[in-house]
Amino acid sequence: MNGSDYFPQRYPLDAFLMLVRTTAWELQQKVQAPDALIGMGLIAGMATACQGLFDVKLPTGQCRPTSLNLIAIAESGERKSTVDALVFAPLYEHDCRKAKAFQAALDSYQAKRELWEARGQGLRNRLAKAVSKGEATEAIQAEMAQHTTLKPTKPRLRRFMRQNITPRAIMDTLRGDGESIAITTDEGQVMFKGETMAQLGLLNKAWDGAPMLTLDRADFDNVLVMNPRVTISIMTQKQVLQAYLMKHGDIAKGSGHWARYLFGWPESMKGFRSVNTDEHVWECLPLFQARMQELLEKYEAISESGEVKREVVEFSDDAKARWFELSQQTEWMLRPGDYLNDIHDFASKIMELLGRLAAVFHCYSGEEGKVTLDTLERAFTVVQWHLEEYKRMFSPQFALSQGQVDAQAVFKYLRDSVWQGPRSDTYVPKNHVRQYGPVRDRDRLNAALRILEAQRALWVVVAPRGKQRFVRLSDWYFGGGL
């Protein structure tokens, strides 16, 4: 994973359809979290709500899930938990209601089970007595057979949101046909240091929507999973992800697991937020949440009916033509030396990701008919942003030198502590930067300053009288000219 968090592009929130776009703007204004954190949170929420109800038929004819995997990188204090709580509120509320109802059903089941077992024991006692006396047992055996059919069914807790879940628990959760869950966390350490990421093959098959998964246990309690739907949303700190990559990065990339994710590493908002003392009045977010609640209720209804049959969404003719055009362009860019050659793993999934995301946009926004060209183009804008993120994070040619890493750190220090500091200075003594800044080594600091000078971000100048050197900040560069 490269350290290139250097001027990431703004997240294309404007590409969302109206209901989600206005919600994104409202969250950005009131929460003031990084834009990609908001956008990716909304995508995860939409995918979770849609995946149990809709599949997408790609222009190639393949029928695929609308599930999506996302990893957003943001440090502590970026309001990950706030975004998570607001976007996923209907899902958490749904799970709370289900948990309470499940507990009541479980109490009833246990009482019925005890009564059933007591009656069974009574029948066994009668049978044993009849056998000991040499009496006929046919009637008792018939009663026992009938009693077996009356065994109470243990209730099942169906909830969407899962966090630190083991691979075995994933199989138990998805047991049956058409189950839908979301594995989410706003603290990536929970997932990366837990057992969830221990079986990447299982997670890959879940993303693929495998027709059947099996788990054969020693006690013959075999688990059968058919047509599962799983969305994964991870908000994590850089160090946590890097620690995981150091140990398991080659496997995650080599197995194609990372290629199934939309990655995002937005620039921090800390130090750039405005303080608003007014109480938040939400206008758009409740509409987004209401749509999610509507979709959850529809899924709950079909799930309880015992037959999960998803609607298959298709593309309009002009959207199909555009999809094939983009697919051909992607293929060309896989050639040696071309733009996608060094991230061919992600490029191999990009058209499917595009189709899934376009279908999610279409279904969540309640669009009628087939997915339009406009919706496909909107989804393409978002996927393209994530492609650039994947490239700058994982492409070998985008790896930064130590001087570039130091230049980033020095730039951020000068921006936050000098340009936007209490005195809003444009000049600062070079020794001050060395003493209080992030790079204390003289040679490394000089190398970092030379890089920033080459970018016209600053100049190292000598005072008119004396030998003291100053760092002069560029008004154009620090003032937003980029």
Coordinates of C-alpha atoms in Angstrom, one line a residue:
M1 CA 0.0 0.0 0.0
N2 CA 1.6 3.2 -1.1
G3 CA 1.6 6.3 1.1
S4 CA 0.2 8.5 -1.6
D5 CA -2.5 10.5 0.2
Y6 CA -1.3 13.4 -1.8
F7 CA -4.1 15.7 -3.0
P8 CA -6.8 13.1 -3.7
Q9 CA -9.5 14.2 -6.0
R10 CA -12.9 15.3 -4.6
Y11 CA -15.5 12.6 -4.4
P12 CA -18.1 12.9 -7.2
L13 CA -21.1 13.3 -4.9
D14 CA -22.8 15.2 -7.8
A15 CA -22.9 12.0 -9.7
F16 CA -25.5 10.4 -7.4
L17 CA -29.2 10.6 -8.4
M18 CA -31.3 13.3 -6.8
L19 CA -32.5 11.5 -3.6
V20 CA -29.0 10.4 -2.7
R21 CA -27.2 13.5 -4.0
T22 CA -29.2 15.9 -1.8
T23 CA -28.6 13.6 1.2
A24 CA -24.9 13.6 0.5
W25 CA -24.8 17.4 0.3
E26 CA -26.7 17.7 3.6
L27 CA -24.4 15.2 5.4
Q28 CA -21.4 17.1 4.0
Q29 CA -22.7 20.4 5.3
K30 CA -23.8 19.2 8.8
V31 CA -21.4 16.4 9.6
Q32 CA -18.3 17.8 7.7
A33 CA -16.7 14.4 7.3
P34 CA -14.5 13.7 4.3
D35 CA -16.6 13.6 1.1
A36 CA -15.6 10.1 0.2
L37 CA -16.5 8.8 3.6
I38 CA -20.0 10.1 3.1
G39 CA -20.3 8.9 -0.5
M40 CA -19.0 5.5 0.3
G41 CA -21.2 5.2 3.4
L42 CA -24.3 6.0 1.2
I43 CA -23.3 3.4 -1.4
A44 CA -22.9 0.7 1.3
G45 CA -26.3 1.6 2.7
M46 CA -27.9 1.5 -0.7
A47 CA -26.3 -1.8 -1.7
T48 CA -27.3 -3.5 1.6
A49 CA -31.0 -2.4 1.1
C50 CA -31.1 -3.4 -2.6
Q51 CA -29.1 -6.7 -2.6
G52 CA -31.9 -8.9 -1.2
L53 CA -34.4 -7.6 -3.7
F54 CA -32.6 -7.0 -6.9
D55 CA -30.0 -8.6 -9.2
V56 CA -28.6 -7.0 -12.3
K57 CA -28.3 -8.5 -15.7
L58 CA -25.1 -7.3 -17.3
P59 CA -25.1 -6.5 -21.0
T60 CA -23.1 -9.8 -21.5
G61 CA -26.1 -11.7 -20.2
Q62 CA -24.7 -12.6 -16.8
C63 CA -27.0 -12.2 -13.8
R64 CA -25.0 -10.7 -10.9
P65 CA -25.8 -9.5 -7.4
T66 CA -26.0 -5.8 -6.5
S67 CA -23.8 -6.4 -3.5
L68 CA -20.7 -4.1 -3.1
N69 CA -17.6 -4.1 -1.0
L70 CA -16.0 -0.9 0.2
I71 CA -13.0 0.2 2.2
A72 CA -12.7 3.8 3.3
I73 CA -9.5 5.0 5.0
A74 CA -9.8 7.8 7.6
E75 CA -8.0 8.6 10.8
S76 CA -9.5 9.0 14.2
G77 CA -11.6 12.1 14.5
E78 CA -12.9 12.1 10.9
R79 CA -16.4 11.3 12.2
K80 CA -16.6 7.7 10.8
S81 CA -19.0 6.7 13.6
T82 CA -21.3 9.6 12.9
V83 CA -21.6 8.8 9.2
D84 CA -22.1 5.1 10.0
A85 CA -24.8 5.9 12.6
L86 CA -26.8 8.3 10.3
V87 CA -26.6 6.3 7.1
F88 CA -27.3 2.9 8.6
A89 CA -29.9 4.0 11.2
P90 CA -32.8 2.1 9.6
L91 CA -30.7 -1.1 9.4
Y92 CA -29.7 -0.8 13.1
E93 CA -33.3 -0.1 14.1
H94 CA -34.5 -3.0 12.1
D95 CA -32.0 -5.3 13.8
C96 CA -33.0 -4.0 17.3
R97 CA -36.6 -4.8 16.6
K98 CA -35.7 -8.2 15.3
A99 CA -33.6 -9.0 18.4
K100 CA -36.4 -8.1 20.8
A101 CA -38.9 -10.2 18.8
F102 CA -36.4 -13.0 18.6
Q103 CA -35.9 -13.1 22.4
A104 CA -39.7 -13.4 23.0
A105 CA -40.0 -16.1 20.3
L106 CA -37.0 -18.0 21.8
D107 CA -38.6 -18.0 25.3
S108 CA -41.8 -19.4 23.8
Y109 CA -39.8 -22.0 21.8
Q110 CA -38.0 -23.2 24.9
A111 CA -41.2 -23.7 26.8
K112 CA -42.7 -25.6 23.9
R113 CA -39.5 -27.7 23.5
E114 CA -39.5 -28.7 27.2
L115 CA -43.2 -29.8 26.9
W116 CA -42.5 -31.7 23.7
E117 CA -39.5 -33.5 25.2
A118 CA -41.5 -34.4 28.3
R119 CA -44.2 -35.9 26.1
G120 CA -41.6 -37.8 24.2
Q121 CA -40.1 -39.2 27.4
G122 CA -43.6 -40.3 28.4
L123 CA -44.1 -42.1 25.1
R124 CA -40.7 -43.8 25.5
N125 CA -41.6 -44.9 29.1
R126 CA -44.8 -46.4 27.8
L127 CA -43.0 -48.2 25.0
A128 CA -40.4 -49.6 27.4
K129 CA -43.2 -50.8 29.8
A130 CA -45.1 -52.4 26.9
V131 CA -42.1 -54.2 25.6
S132 CA -41.2 -55.5 29.1
K133 CA -44.7 -57.0 29.5
G134 CA -44.8 -58.4 26.0
E135 CA -47.7 -56.2 24.9
A136 CA -48.3 -54.8 21.4
T137 CA -46.4 -51.6 20.7
E138 CA -47.8 -50.6 17.2
A139 CA -50.1 -47.9 18.6
I140 CA -47.4 -46.4 20.8
Q141 CA -44.9 -46.4 17.9
A142 CA -47.5 -44.5 15.7
E143 CA -47.9 -42.0 18.5
M144 CA -44.2 -41.5 18.6
A145 CA -43.9 -41.0 14.9
Q146 CA -46.7 -38.4 15.1
H147 CA -45.0 -36.8 18.0
T148 CA -41.7 -36.4 16.1
T149 CA -43.5 -34.3 13.4
L150 CA -44.6 -31.9 16.1
K151 CA -41.1 -30.9 17.2
P152 CA -41.1 -27.1 17.7
T153 CA -39.0 -25.1 15.2
K154 CA -36.3 -23.0 16.8
P155 CA -36.8 -19.4 15.8
R156 CA -34.1 -17.7 13.7
L157 CA -32.7 -14.3 14.3
R158 CA -32.5 -12.5 10.9
R159 CA -30.5 -9.3 11.1
F160 CA -28.5 -7.4 8.6
M161 CA -25.6 -5.8 10.4
R162 CA -22.6 -8.0 11.4
Q163 CA -19.1 -7.0 12.6
N164 CA -16.6 -9.4 14.0
I165 CA -18.1 -12.5 12.6
T166 CA -16.2 -15.8 12.1
P167 CA -16.3 -17.6 8.7
R168 CA -18.3 -20.4 10.4
A169 CA -20.8 -17.9 11.7
I170 CA -21.1 -16.4 8.3
M171 CA -22.2 -19.8 6.9
D172 CA -24.7 -20.2 9.8
T173 CA -26.1 -16.7 9.2
L174 CA -26.5 -17.3 5.5
R175 CA -28.0 -20.8 5.9
G176 CA -30.9 -21.3 3.5
D177 CA -31.8 -19.6 0.3
G178 CA -31.4 -15.9 -0.5
E179 CA -30.2 -14.6 2.9
S180 CA -28.8 -11.0 2.9
I181 CA -26.4 -9.5 5.4
A182 CA -23.9 -6.6 5.6
I183 CA -20.5 -7.0 7.3
T184 CA -19.8 -3.5 8.4
T185 CA -17.6 -1.6 10.9
D186 CA -16.4 1.9 11.5
E187 CA -13.4 0.5 13.3
G188 CA -11.4 -1.6 10.9
Q189 CA -9.3 -3.1 13.6
V190 CA -12.3 -5.1 14.7
M191 CA -12.4 -6.8 11.3
F192 CA -8.7 -6.9 10.3
K193 CA -7.5 -8.3 13.6
G194 CA -10.5 -10.6 14.0
E195 CA -11.5 -13.8 12.2
T196 CA -13.7 -12.2 9.5
M197 CA -10.9 -11.7 7.0
A198 CA -9.4 -15.2 7.7
Q199 CA -11.3 -16.9 4.8
L200 CA -11.0 -14.6 1.8
G201 CA -12.2 -17.4 -0.5
L202 CA -15.5 -17.5 1.3
L203 CA -15.9 -13.8 1.2
N204 CA -15.1 -13.8 -2.6
K205 CA -17.8 -16.4 -3.2
A206 CA -20.2 -14.4 -1.1
W207 CA -19.5 -11.3 -3.2
D208 CA -20.0 -13.5 -6.3
G209 CA -23.4 -14.6 -5.1
A210 CA -22.4 -18.3 -5.4
P211 CA -25.4 -20.6 -6.2
M212 CA -24.4 -22.9 -3.4
L213 CA -21.9 -23.0 -0.5
T214 CA -21.6 -25.9 1.9
L215 CA -20.0 -26.5 5.3
D216 CA -19.7 -30.2 6.3
R217 CA -19.4 -30.6 10.0
A218 CA -18.2 -33.7 11.9
D219 CA -21.6 -34.1 13.6
F220 CA -23.4 -34.3 10.3
D221 CA -25.0 -31.0 10.8
N222 CA -24.2 -29.8 7.3
V223 CA -24.8 -26.2 6.4
L224 CA -26.2 -25.4 3.0
V225 CA -26.1 -21.8 1.7
M226 CA -27.8 -20.9 -1.6
N227 CA -27.6 -17.5 -3.4
P228 CA -26.3 -15.4 -0.5
R229 CA -26.0 -11.7 -0.7
V230 CA -23.2 -9.9 1.3
T231 CA -22.1 -6.3 1.3
I232 CA -18.9 -5.4 3.1
S233 CA -18.2 -1.9 4.3
I234 CA -15.1 -1.1 6.3
M235 CA -14.0 2.3 7.6
T236 CA -10.5 1.9 8.9
Q237 CA -7.4 3.9 10.0
K238 CA -4.3 3.8 7.7
Q239 CA -2.1 2.0 10.2
V240 CA -4.6 -0.8 10.8
L241 CA -4.9 -1.5 7.1
Q242 CA -1.2 -1.3 6.6
A243 CA -0.6 -3.8 9.4
Y244 CA -3.0 -6.2 7.7
L245 CA -1.4 -5.7 4.4
M246 CA 2.1 -6.4 5.8
K247 CA 0.9 -9.9 6.8
H248 CA -1.8 -10.7 4.3
G249 CA -1.6 -8.2 1.5
D250 CA -0.1 -10.5 -1.1
I251 CA -2.8 -13.1 -0.5
A252 CA -5.6 -10.5 -0.5
K253 CA -4.4 -9.1 -3.8
G254 CA -3.4 -12.4 -5.4
S255 CA -6.7 -14.0 -4.6
G256 CA -8.6 -11.2 -6.3
H257 CA -10.2 -10.1 -3.0
W258 CA -9.0 -6.5 -3.2
A259 CA -10.2 -6.3 -6.8
R260 CA -13.8 -6.7 -5.5
Y261 CA -13.6 -3.5 -3.4
L262 CA -14.1 0.2 -4.0
F263 CA -11.3 1.8 -2.1
G264 CA -11.2 5.4 -0.9
W265 CA -8.6 7.5 0.9
P266 CA -9.9 11.0 1.2
E267 CA -8.0 14.0 2.6
S268 CA -8.6 14.8 6.2
M269 CA -11.2 17.4 7.2
K270 CA -9.7 18.1 10.6
G271 CA -8.8 21.7 11.0
F272 CA -11.1 22.8 8.1
R273 CA -14.5 22.5 9.7
S274 CA -16.7 25.4 10.6
V275 CA -18.4 25.5 14.0
N276 CA -22.2 25.6 13.8
T277 CA -24.0 26.0 17.1
D278 CA -27.4 25.5 15.6
E279 CA -29.2 22.3 16.2
H280 CA -29.2 20.1 13.0
V281 CA -32.5 20.1 11.2
W282 CA -32.5 17.2 8.7
E283 CA -34.6 17.5 5.5
C284 CA -33.0 15.1 3.0
L285 CA -31.6 12.4 5.3
P286 CA -35.1 11.3 6.5
L287 CA -36.1 10.7 2.9
F288 CA -33.0 8.6 2.3
Q289 CA -33.8 6.6 5.4
A290 CA -37.4 6.2 4.5
R291 CA -36.5 4.7 1.2
M292 CA -34.1 2.3 3.0
Q293 CA -36.9 1.3 5.4
E294 CA -39.3 0.7 2.5
L295 CA -36.8 -1.7 0.9
L296 CA -36.0 -3.5 4.1
E297 CA -39.7 -4.1 4.7
K298 CA -40.1 -5.5 1.2
Y299 CA -37.2 -7.9 1.8
E300 CA -38.5 -8.9 5.2
A301 CA -41.9 -9.8 3.6
I302 CA -40.5 -12.0 0.9
S303 CA -37.9 -13.6 3.3
E304 CA -40.7 -14.6 5.7
S305 CA -42.7 -16.0 2.9
G306 CA -40.0 -18.6 2.4
E307 CA -39.3 -17.9 -1.2
V308 CA -36.8 -15.2 -2.1
K309 CA -37.2 -14.2 -5.7
R310 CA -35.3 -11.2 -6.8
E311 CA -36.2 -8.7 -9.5
V312 CA -33.7 -8.7 -12.3
V313 CA -32.8 -5.2 -13.6
E314 CA -31.6 -4.8 -17.1
F315 CA -29.9 -2.0 -19.1
S316 CA -31.5 0.1 -21.9
D317 CA -30.1 -0.4 -25.4
D318 CA -28.0 2.8 -25.4
A319 CA -26.7 2.0 -21.9
K320 CA -25.7 -1.4 -23.2
A321 CA -23.9 0.1 -26.1
R322 CA -22.0 2.4 -23.8
W323 CA -21.1 -0.4 -21.5
F324 CA -19.6 -2.4 -24.3
E325 CA -17.7 0.7 -25.4
L326 CA -16.2 1.2 -22.0
S327 CA -15.5 -2.5 -21.8
Q328 CA -13.4 -2.4 -25.0
Q329 CA -11.5 0.7 -23.7
T330 CA -10.7 -1.2 -20.5
E331 CA -9.4 -4.2 -22.5
W332 CA -7.1 -2.0 -24.6
M333 CA -5.7 -0.3 -21.4
L334 CA -4.6 -3.7 -20.1
R335 CA -1.8 -4.0 -22.7
P336 CA 1.8 -3.9 -21.4
G337 CA 2.8 -0.4 -20.5
D338 CA -0.8 0.9 -20.7
Y339 CA -2.7 2.6 -17.9
L340 CA -4.4 -0.4 -16.3
N341 CA -1.7 -3.0 -16.9
D342 CA -0.3 -2.6 -13.4
I343 CA -3.7 -2.9 -11.7
H344 CA -5.1 -5.6 -14.0
D345 CA -6.7 -7.4 -11.0
F346 CA -9.0 -4.4 -10.3
A347 CA -9.5 -3.8 -14.0
S348 CA -10.8 -7.3 -14.5
K349 CA -13.7 -6.5 -12.1
I350 CA -14.3 -2.9 -13.1
M351 CA -17.1 -3.5 -15.6
E352 CA -19.0 -5.7 -13.2
L353 CA -18.6 -3.1 -10.5
L354 CA -19.9 -0.5 -12.9
G355 CA -23.0 -2.7 -13.7
R356 CA -23.7 -3.3 -10.0
L357 CA -23.3 0.3 -8.9
A358 CA -25.5 1.5 -11.8
A359 CA -28.2 -1.0 -10.8
V360 CA -28.0 0.2 -7.1
F361 CA -28.4 3.8 -8.2
H362 CA -31.4 2.8 -10.3
C363 CA -33.2 0.6 -7.8
Y364 CA -32.6 2.7 -4.7
S365 CA -33.8 5.9 -6.4
G366 CA -37.0 4.1 -7.5
E367 CA -36.3 4.6 -11.2
E368 CA -38.8 2.8 -13.5
G369 CA -37.9 0.5 -16.4
K370 CA -34.4 -0.3 -17.4
V371 CA -31.2 1.3 -16.2
T372 CA -30.7 4.4 -18.4
L373 CA -27.6 5.7 -20.1
D374 CA -27.6 8.7 -17.7
T375 CA -27.5 6.4 -14.7
L376 CA -24.7 4.3 -16.2
E377 CA -22.6 7.4 -16.8
R378 CA -23.2 8.6 -13.2
A379 CA -22.0 5.2 -11.9
F380 CA -19.1 5.3 -14.3
T381 CA -18.0 8.7 -12.8
V382 CA -18.0 7.2 -9.3
V383 CA -16.2 3.9 -10.4
Q384 CA -13.6 5.9 -12.2
W385 CA -12.8 7.8 -9.0
H386 CA -12.3 4.6 -7.2
L387 CA -10.1 3.3 -10.0
E388 CA -7.8 6.2 -9.5
E389 CA -7.8 5.5 -5.8
Y390 CA -6.9 1.9 -6.4
K391 CA -4.1 2.9 -8.7
R392 CA -2.5 5.4 -6.4
M393 CA -2.8 3.0 -3.5
F394 CA -1.6 -0.2 -5.1
S395 CA 0.2 0.6 -8.3
P396 CA 4.0 0.1 -8.0
Q397 CA 4.7 3.1 -10.2
F398 CA 2.8 5.3 -7.8
A399 CA 4.9 4.5 -4.8
L400 CA 6.4 7.6 -3.2
S401 CA 10.0 8.1 -2.3
Q402 CA 11.0 9.1 1.2
G403 CA 11.5 12.7 0.0
Q404 CA 7.9 12.8 -1.4
V405 CA 6.5 11.4 1.8
D406 CA 8.4 14.0 3.8
A407 CA 7.2 16.7 1.4
Q408 CA 3.6 15.7 2.1
A409 CA 4.2 15.9 5.8
V410 CA 6.0 19.3 5.7
F411 CA 3.3 20.7 3.4
K412 CA 0.5 19.7 5.8
Y413 CA 2.4 21.2 8.7
L414 CA 3.0 24.5 6.9
R415 CA -0.6 24.6 5.8
D416 CA -2.2 23.8 9.1
S417 CA 0.2 25.5 11.5
V418 CA 1.6 28.4 9.6
W419 CA -0.7 29.4 6.7
Q420 CA -3.9 28.7 8.6
G421 CA -2.4 29.1 12.0
P422 CA -3.2 31.9 14.5
R423 CA -1.0 34.4 12.7
S424 CA -1.7 33.3 9.1
D425 CA 2.0 33.8 8.3
T426 CA 3.6 33.5 4.8
Y427 CA 7.1 33.5 6.2
V428 CA 8.5 31.1 8.8
P429 CA 12.1 30.6 9.9
K430 CA 13.5 27.4 8.4
N431 CA 14.9 26.4 11.8
H432 CA 11.4 26.7 13.2
V433 CA 10.1 24.2 10.6
R434 CA 12.9 21.8 11.5
Q435 CA 12.4 22.2 15.3
Y436 CA 8.6 22.0 15.4
G437 CA 7.7 20.4 12.1
P438 CA 7.3 16.6 11.3
V439 CA 10.8 16.2 9.7
R440 CA 13.7 16.9 12.1
D441 CA 16.6 15.4 10.1
R442 CA 18.4 18.2 8.2
D443 CA 19.1 16.4 5.0
R444 CA 15.6 14.9 4.7
L445 CA 14.1 18.4 5.4
N446 CA 16.2 20.0 2.7
A447 CA 15.1 17.3 0.3
A448 CA 11.5 17.8 1.1
L449 CA 11.8 21.6 0.7
R450 CA 13.4 21.1 -2.7
I451 CA 10.5 19.0 -3.8
L452 CA 8.0 21.7 -2.6
E453 CA 10.1 24.4 -4.3
A454 CA 9.9 22.5 -7.6
Q455 CA 6.1 22.4 -7.2
R456 CA 6.1 26.2 -6.6
A457 CA 4.6 25.7 -3.2
L458 CA 7.3 27.7 -1.4
W459 CA 10.8 29.3 -1.6
V460 CA 13.7 29.1 0.8
V461 CA 15.1 32.7 1.0
V462 CA 17.8 34.4 3.0
A463 CA 17.0 37.4 5.1
P464 CA 18.3 40.7 3.6
R465 CA 20.5 41.2 6.5
G466 CA 22.1 38.2 8.1
K467 CA 22.3 34.6 7.3
Q468 CA 19.0 33.3 8.7
R469 CA 16.9 31.4 6.2
F470 CA 13.2 31.6 5.9
V471 CA 10.5 29.5 4.2
R472 CA 8.2 31.7 2.1
L473 CA 4.8 30.1 1.3
S474 CA 3.2 30.6 -2.1
D475 CA 0.0 32.5 -2.0
W476 CA -1.2 30.7 -5.1
Y477 CA -0.4 27.2 -3.8
F478 CA -1.5 27.5 -0.2
G479 CA -4.4 29.8 -1.1
G480 CA -6.2 27.2 -3.2
G481 CA -4.7 27.8 -6.7
L482 CA -4.3 24.0 -7.2

